[in-house]
Amino acid sequence: EGDTATPAAAPAARDGCKDIAALASAMTEAEPFASLRTGNVMLGDQKVDDQFTTDVAPAGAQCKMGQMKGWNAGDPEMFVVNCELFSGGVFDEEENSVKAKTAFDAAKAELDKCLPAGWTARDVGNNGDERTEALIYETAADKARSEGADAYVYPLELRKEYYQGSMRGGRTQGWSVVLNFQASGPAAAAATGETPAAEH
């Protein structure tokens, strides 16, 4: 008789709630998200001081971490976790539209279930593009802070959109679903060239 293939054991399922709760908690660290870093991003043999790797995978996303200066001189540094849930190119737009919507809805369900008590979501509109969906999640303390701030940097955003613009700056055309966490820290340092996302 011929050899019989034995299927490989399925990998253990990640605890998505654990990762989401860990990110929400790590926002309040002295240096936000520092406990969730696994190392620095490397370019060849050079360490990138303000970009970090992480093992957290909220809603199954792939995430990267960064550190950047604030809006104005003297503003606190910003710490960000950018997570990609889905990316589809400009081809098969209709098919990828369904996949993007599925990824967005699944992530929303995970966030609604897994964020600590006191977090709420609000729809921030689509800027006239029906393909875009965006939700900001925040706590009561975040809302209070936003009311007196000149510029409010959201703590957590889930966004689905179709992008057809320039590919400059490394942005990919097509469908994307992203989950972004942001928190400010106590000190100012060198910039990464990125700009924290905010509501004015």
PDB file of C-alpha atoms in Angstrom:
ATOM      1  CA  GLU A   1       0.000   0.000   0.000  1.00  0.00           C
ATOM      2  CA  GLY A   2       1.125   3.554  -0.649  1.00  0.00           C
ATOM      3  CA  ASP A   3       2.003   6.048   2.013  1.00  0.00           C
ATOM      4  CA  THR A   4      -0.923   7.765   3.676  1.00  0.00           C
ATOM      5  CA  ALA A   5      -0.565  11.508   4.216  1.00  0.00           C
ATOM      6  CA  THR A   6      -1.289  12.692   7.711  1.00  0.00           C
ATOM      7  CA  PRO A   7      -2.817  16.163   7.860  1.00  0.00           C
ATOM      8  CA  ALA A   8      -0.840  18.648   9.905  1.00  0.00           C
ATOM      9  CA  ALA A   9      -2.332  19.675  13.208  1.00  0.00           C
ATOM     10  CA  ALA A  10      -4.301  22.887  12.940  1.00  0.00           C
ATOM     11  CA  PRO A  11      -2.662  25.844  14.673  1.00  0.00           C
ATOM     12  CA  ALA A  12      -4.219  26.882  17.950  1.00  0.00           C
ATOM     13  CA  ALA A  13      -6.804  29.604  17.482  1.00  0.00           C
ATOM     14  CA  ARG A  14      -5.702  33.024  18.654  1.00  0.00           C
ATOM     15  CA  ASP A  15      -7.639  34.626  21.439  1.00  0.00           C
ATOM     16  CA  GLY A  16      -8.773  37.744  19.539  1.00  0.00           C
ATOM     17  CA  CYS A  17     -10.370  39.260  22.629  1.00  0.00           C
ATOM     18  CA  LYS A  18      -7.104  38.943  24.538  1.00  0.00           C
ATOM     19  CA  ASP A  19      -5.250  40.942  21.881  1.00  0.00           C
ATOM     20  CA  ILE A  20      -7.905  43.666  21.676  1.00  0.00           C
ATOM     21  CA  ALA A  21      -8.048  43.986  25.462  1.00  0.00           C
ATOM     22  CA  ALA A  22      -4.244  44.062  25.632  1.00  0.00           C
ATOM     23  CA  LEU A  23      -4.050  46.929  23.136  1.00  0.00           C
ATOM     24  CA  ALA A  24      -6.742  48.908  24.947  1.00  0.00           C
ATOM     25  CA  SER A  25      -4.912  48.435  28.240  1.00  0.00           C
ATOM     26  CA  ALA A  26      -1.473  49.221  26.776  1.00  0.00           C
ATOM     27  CA  MET A  27      -2.719  52.648  25.664  1.00  0.00           C
ATOM     28  CA  THR A  28      -2.373  53.823  29.267  1.00  0.00           C
ATOM     29  CA  GLU A  29       1.235  52.716  29.772  1.00  0.00           C
ATOM     30  CA  ALA A  30       3.873  55.384  30.460  1.00  0.00           C
ATOM     31  CA  GLU A  31       5.091  54.717  26.915  1.00  0.00           C
ATOM     32  CA  PRO A  32       1.951  53.483  25.148  1.00  0.00           C
ATOM     33  CA  PHE A  33       2.029  49.956  23.693  1.00  0.00           C
ATOM     34  CA  ALA A  34       5.660  49.405  24.783  1.00  0.00           C
ATOM     35  CA  SER A  35       4.832  46.129  26.558  1.00  0.00           C
ATOM     36  CA  LEU A  36       3.480  44.650  23.309  1.00  0.00           C
ATOM     37  CA  ARG A  37       6.598  45.251  21.216  1.00  0.00           C
ATOM     38  CA  THR A  38       8.653  42.249  20.165  1.00  0.00           C
ATOM     39  CA  GLY A  39      11.527  44.221  18.643  1.00  0.00           C
ATOM     40  CA  ASN A  40      12.469  46.954  16.198  1.00  0.00           C
ATOM     41  CA  VAL A  41      11.812  46.903  12.469  1.00  0.00           C
ATOM     42  CA  MET A  42      15.090  46.236  10.634  1.00  0.00           C
ATOM     43  CA  LEU A  43      16.229  47.683   7.318  1.00  0.00           C
ATOM     44  CA  GLY A  44      19.010  45.338   6.367  1.00  0.00           C
ATOM     45  CA  ASP A  45      21.217  45.278   9.452  1.00  0.00           C
ATOM     46  CA  GLN A  46      20.040  48.702  10.643  1.00  0.00           C
ATOM     47  CA  LYS A  47      17.511  49.007  13.449  1.00  0.00           C
ATOM     48  CA  VAL A  48      14.692  51.535  12.891  1.00  0.00           C
ATOM     49  CA  ASP A  49      14.372  53.278  16.239  1.00  0.00           C
ATOM     50  CA  ASP A  50      10.750  54.417  15.871  1.00  0.00           C
ATOM     51  CA  GLN A  51       9.147  51.386  14.192  1.00  0.00           C
ATOM     52  CA  PHE A  52       8.385  48.162  16.023  1.00  0.00           C
ATOM     53  CA  THR A  53       7.173  44.616  15.497  1.00  0.00           C
ATOM     54  CA  THR A  54       4.429  43.001  17.568  1.00  0.00           C
ATOM     55  CA  ASP A  55       2.688  39.660  17.981  1.00  0.00           C
ATOM     56  CA  VAL A  56      -0.766  41.077  18.691  1.00  0.00           C
ATOM     57  CA  ALA A  57      -3.331  40.311  15.987  1.00  0.00           C
ATOM     58  CA  PRO A  58      -6.686  41.927  16.843  1.00  0.00           C
ATOM     59  CA  ALA A  59      -9.472  40.424  14.716  1.00  0.00           C
ATOM     60  CA  GLY A  60      -6.775  38.419  12.925  1.00  0.00           C
ATOM     61  CA  ALA A  61      -5.035  41.527  11.566  1.00  0.00           C
ATOM     62  CA  GLN A  62      -1.344  41.987  10.849  1.00  0.00           C
ATOM     63  CA  CYS A  63      -0.038  44.929  12.869  1.00  0.00           C
ATOM     64  CA  LYS A  64       2.963  47.224  13.012  1.00  0.00           C
ATOM     65  CA  MET A  65       3.819  49.852  15.607  1.00  0.00           C
ATOM     66  CA  GLY A  66       5.279  53.313  15.266  1.00  0.00           C
ATOM     67  CA  GLN A  67       6.309  56.364  17.230  1.00  0.00           C
ATOM     68  CA  MET A  68       6.121  59.922  15.872  1.00  0.00           C
ATOM     69  CA  LYS A  69       6.123  63.532  16.930  1.00  0.00           C
ATOM     70  CA  GLY A  70       2.862  65.355  17.642  1.00  0.00           C
ATOM     71  CA  TRP A  71       1.178  68.114  15.697  1.00  0.00           C
ATOM     72  CA  ASN A  72       3.226  71.054  16.993  1.00  0.00           C
ATOM     73  CA  ALA A  73       6.609  71.690  18.601  1.00  0.00           C
ATOM     74  CA  GLY A  74       6.472  70.636  22.225  1.00  0.00           C
ATOM     75  CA  ASP A  75       3.451  68.375  21.748  1.00  0.00           C
ATOM     76  CA  PRO A  76       3.723  64.866  23.209  1.00  0.00           C
ATOM     77  CA  GLU A  77       4.847  62.036  20.984  1.00  0.00           C
ATOM     78  CA  MET A  78       2.257  59.829  19.337  1.00  0.00           C
ATOM     79  CA  PHE A  79       2.329  56.038  19.539  1.00  0.00           C
ATOM     80  CA  VAL A  80       0.368  54.119  16.906  1.00  0.00           C
ATOM     81  CA  VAL A  81      -0.561  50.545  16.089  1.00  0.00           C
ATOM     82  CA  ASN A  82      -1.628  50.124  12.451  1.00  0.00           C
ATOM     83  CA  CYS A  83      -3.374  46.829  11.679  1.00  0.00           C
ATOM     84  CA  GLU A  84      -4.357  45.607   8.219  1.00  0.00           C
ATOM     85  CA  LEU A  85      -7.447  43.394   8.073  1.00  0.00           C
ATOM     86  CA  PHE A  86      -7.915  43.215   4.308  1.00  0.00           C
ATOM     87  CA  SER A  87      -6.229  44.529   1.172  1.00  0.00           C
ATOM     88  CA  GLY A  88      -7.455  43.980  -2.384  1.00  0.00           C
ATOM     89  CA  GLY A  89      -6.204  45.581  -5.578  1.00  0.00           C
ATOM     90  CA  VAL A  90      -8.141  47.462  -8.241  1.00  0.00           C
ATOM     91  CA  PHE A  91      -9.024  44.272 -10.134  1.00  0.00           C
ATOM     92  CA  ASP A  92     -12.081  42.227  -9.112  1.00  0.00           C
ATOM     93  CA  GLU A  93     -13.516  45.315  -7.446  1.00  0.00           C
ATOM     94  CA  GLU A  94     -16.956  43.783  -6.858  1.00  0.00           C
ATOM     95  CA  GLU A  95     -15.626  40.521  -5.431  1.00  0.00           C
ATOM     96  CA  ASN A  96     -13.162  42.367  -3.203  1.00  0.00           C
ATOM     97  CA  SER A  97     -15.940  44.713  -2.100  1.00  0.00           C
ATOM     98  CA  VAL A  98     -17.718  41.731  -0.556  1.00  0.00           C
ATOM     99  CA  LYS A  99     -14.510  40.524   1.104  1.00  0.00           C
ATOM    100  CA  ALA A 100     -13.782  43.998   2.487  1.00  0.00           C
ATOM    101  CA  LYS A 101     -17.304  44.295   3.892  1.00  0.00           C
ATOM    102  CA  THR A 102     -17.014  40.861   5.488  1.00  0.00           C
ATOM    103  CA  ALA A 103     -13.693  41.799   7.114  1.00  0.00           C
ATOM    104  CA  PHE A 104     -15.090  45.116   8.359  1.00  0.00           C
ATOM    105  CA  ASP A 105     -18.216  43.542   9.861  1.00  0.00           C
ATOM    106  CA  ALA A 106     -16.224  40.746  11.502  1.00  0.00           C
ATOM    107  CA  ALA A 107     -13.810  43.232  13.074  1.00  0.00           C
ATOM    108  CA  LYS A 108     -16.692  45.381  14.321  1.00  0.00           C
ATOM    109  CA  ALA A 109     -18.251  42.330  15.977  1.00  0.00           C
ATOM    110  CA  GLU A 110     -14.917  41.505  17.634  1.00  0.00           C
ATOM    111  CA  LEU A 111     -14.456  45.043  18.927  1.00  0.00           C
ATOM    112  CA  ASP A 112     -18.031  45.264  20.210  1.00  0.00           C
ATOM    113  CA  LYS A 113     -17.546  41.984  22.065  1.00  0.00           C
ATOM    114  CA  CYS A 114     -13.977  42.372  23.297  1.00  0.00           C
ATOM    115  CA  LEU A 115     -13.278  45.990  24.204  1.00  0.00           C
ATOM    116  CA  PRO A 116     -13.441  46.663  27.957  1.00  0.00           C
ATOM    117  CA  ALA A 117     -16.599  48.101  29.476  1.00  0.00           C
ATOM    118  CA  GLY A 118     -17.036  51.808  28.833  1.00  0.00           C
ATOM    119  CA  TRP A 119     -15.910  51.856  25.200  1.00  0.00           C
ATOM    120  CA  THR A 120     -18.493  52.989  22.658  1.00  0.00           C
ATOM    121  CA  ALA A 121     -18.534  53.354  18.867  1.00  0.00           C
ATOM    122  CA  ARG A 122     -19.685  56.231  16.699  1.00  0.00           C
ATOM    123  CA  ASP A 123     -20.055  56.500  12.947  1.00  0.00           C
ATOM    124  CA  VAL A 124     -17.796  59.234  11.530  1.00  0.00           C
ATOM    125  CA  GLY A 125     -19.308  59.270   8.051  1.00  0.00           C
ATOM    126  CA  ASN A 126     -17.946  58.513   4.601  1.00  0.00           C
ATOM    127  CA  ASN A 127     -17.076  61.934   3.113  1.00  0.00           C
ATOM    128  CA  GLY A 128     -19.584  61.341   0.321  1.00  0.00           C
ATOM    129  CA  ASP A 129     -18.155  57.991  -0.778  1.00  0.00           C
ATOM    130  CA  GLU A 130     -20.651  55.191  -0.154  1.00  0.00           C
ATOM    131  CA  ARG A 131     -17.875  52.600  -0.318  1.00  0.00           C
ATOM    132  CA  THR A 132     -16.320  54.030   2.837  1.00  0.00           C
ATOM    133  CA  GLU A 133     -17.331  52.989   6.346  1.00  0.00           C
ATOM    134  CA  ALA A 134     -15.571  54.339   9.430  1.00  0.00           C
ATOM    135  CA  LEU A 135     -16.133  53.924  13.150  1.00  0.00           C
ATOM    136  CA  ILE A 136     -14.286  55.545  16.029  1.00  0.00           C
ATOM    137  CA  TYR A 137     -14.229  53.745  19.370  1.00  0.00           C
ATOM    138  CA  GLU A 138     -13.585  55.782  22.506  1.00  0.00           C
ATOM    139  CA  THR A 139     -14.227  55.986  26.242  1.00  0.00           C
ATOM    140  CA  ALA A 140     -16.100  58.663  28.182  1.00  0.00           C
ATOM    141  CA  ALA A 141     -12.720  60.161  29.150  1.00  0.00           C
ATOM    142  CA  ASP A 142     -11.759  60.377  25.472  1.00  0.00           C
ATOM    143  CA  LYS A 143     -15.012  62.162  24.648  1.00  0.00           C
ATOM    144  CA  ALA A 144     -14.472  64.666  27.459  1.00  0.00           C
ATOM    145  CA  ARG A 145     -10.939  65.319  26.227  1.00  0.00           C
ATOM    146  CA  SER A 146     -12.169  65.884  22.669  1.00  0.00           C
ATOM    147  CA  GLU A 147     -14.648  68.566  23.710  1.00  0.00           C
ATOM    148  CA  GLY A 148     -11.937  70.943  24.917  1.00  0.00           C
ATOM    149  CA  ALA A 149      -9.201  70.081  22.443  1.00  0.00           C
ATOM    150  CA  ASP A 150      -8.197  72.067  19.361  1.00  0.00           C
ATOM    151  CA  ALA A 151      -7.406  68.776  17.625  1.00  0.00           C
ATOM    152  CA  TYR A 152      -8.603  65.402  18.872  1.00  0.00           C
ATOM    153  CA  VAL A 153      -6.520  62.329  18.099  1.00  0.00           C
ATOM    154  CA  TYR A 154      -8.872  59.347  18.130  1.00  0.00           C
ATOM    155  CA  PRO A 155      -7.888  56.317  20.216  1.00  0.00           C
ATOM    156  CA  LEU A 156      -9.232  53.605  17.889  1.00  0.00           C
ATOM    157  CA  GLU A 157     -10.588  53.632  14.345  1.00  0.00           C
ATOM    158  CA  LEU A 158     -11.969  50.865  12.125  1.00  0.00           C
ATOM    159  CA  ARG A 159     -12.102  51.920   8.450  1.00  0.00           C
ATOM    160  CA  LYS A 160     -13.100  50.337   5.131  1.00  0.00           C
ATOM    161  CA  GLU A 161     -12.487  52.249   1.910  1.00  0.00           C
ATOM    162  CA  TYR A 162     -11.699  52.020  -1.788  1.00  0.00           C
ATOM    163  CA  TYR A 163      -8.727  54.136  -2.858  1.00  0.00           C
ATOM    164  CA  GLN A 164      -8.097  55.141  -6.473  1.00  0.00           C
ATOM    165  CA  GLY A 165      -5.586  57.967  -6.013  1.00  0.00           C
ATOM    166  CA  SER A 166      -1.839  58.263  -6.351  1.00  0.00           C
ATOM    167  CA  MET A 167       0.401  55.463  -5.150  1.00  0.00           C
ATOM    168  CA  ARG A 168       2.912  57.986  -3.826  1.00  0.00           C
ATOM    169  CA  GLY A 169       3.752  57.572  -0.180  1.00  0.00           C
ATOM    170  CA  GLY A 170       3.393  53.812  -0.434  1.00  0.00           C
ATOM    171  CA  ARG A 171      -0.397  53.791  -0.451  1.00  0.00           C
ATOM    172  CA  THR A 172      -1.902  50.887  -2.384  1.00  0.00           C
ATOM    173  CA  GLN A 173      -4.826  51.350  -4.727  1.00  0.00           C
ATOM    174  CA  GLY A 174      -7.951  49.261  -4.188  1.00  0.00           C
ATOM    175  CA  TRP A 175      -9.897  48.036  -1.164  1.00  0.00           C
ATOM    176  CA  SER A 176      -8.521  48.191   2.366  1.00  0.00           C
ATOM    177  CA  VAL A 177      -9.830  47.532   5.843  1.00  0.00           C
ATOM    178  CA  VAL A 178      -7.657  48.842   8.657  1.00  0.00           C
ATOM    179  CA  LEU A 179      -7.808  49.011  12.434  1.00  0.00           C
ATOM    180  CA  ASN A 180      -5.725  51.750  14.067  1.00  0.00           C
ATOM    181  CA  PHE A 181      -4.953  52.355  17.745  1.00  0.00           C
ATOM    182  CA  GLN A 182      -3.368  55.680  18.847  1.00  0.00           C
ATOM    183  CA  ALA A 183      -2.219  57.179  22.136  1.00  0.00           C
ATOM    184  CA  SER A 184      -0.093  60.131  23.161  1.00  0.00           C
ATOM    185  CA  GLY A 185       2.986  59.851  25.359  1.00  0.00           C
ATOM    186  CA  PRO A 186       4.780  62.227  27.703  1.00  0.00           C
ATOM    187  CA  ALA A 187       7.784  63.265  25.626  1.00  0.00           C
ATOM    188  CA  ALA A 188       8.697  64.693  22.223  1.00  0.00           C
ATOM    189  CA  ALA A 189      11.293  63.107  19.941  1.00  0.00           C
ATOM    190  CA  ALA A 190      12.303  62.703  16.305  1.00  0.00           C
ATOM    191  CA  ALA A 191       9.647  62.451  13.610  1.00  0.00           C
ATOM    192  CA  THR A 192       8.945  59.478  11.353  1.00  0.00           C
ATOM    193  CA  GLY A 193       7.401  61.589   8.613  1.00  0.00           C
ATOM    194  CA  GLU A 194       3.949  60.231   9.445  1.00  0.00           C
ATOM    195  CA  THR A 195       1.117  62.369  10.759  1.00  0.00           C
ATOM    196  CA  PRO A 196      -1.222  61.205  13.493  1.00  0.00           C
ATOM    197  CA  ALA A 197      -4.846  61.033  12.412  1.00  0.00           C
ATOM    198  CA  ALA A 198      -7.166  63.429  14.126  1.00  0.00           C
ATOM    199  CA  GLU A 199     -10.513  65.114  14.059  1.00  0.00           C
ATOM    200  CA  HIS A 200     -10.488  68.881  14.093  1.00  0.00           C
TER     201      HIS A 200
END
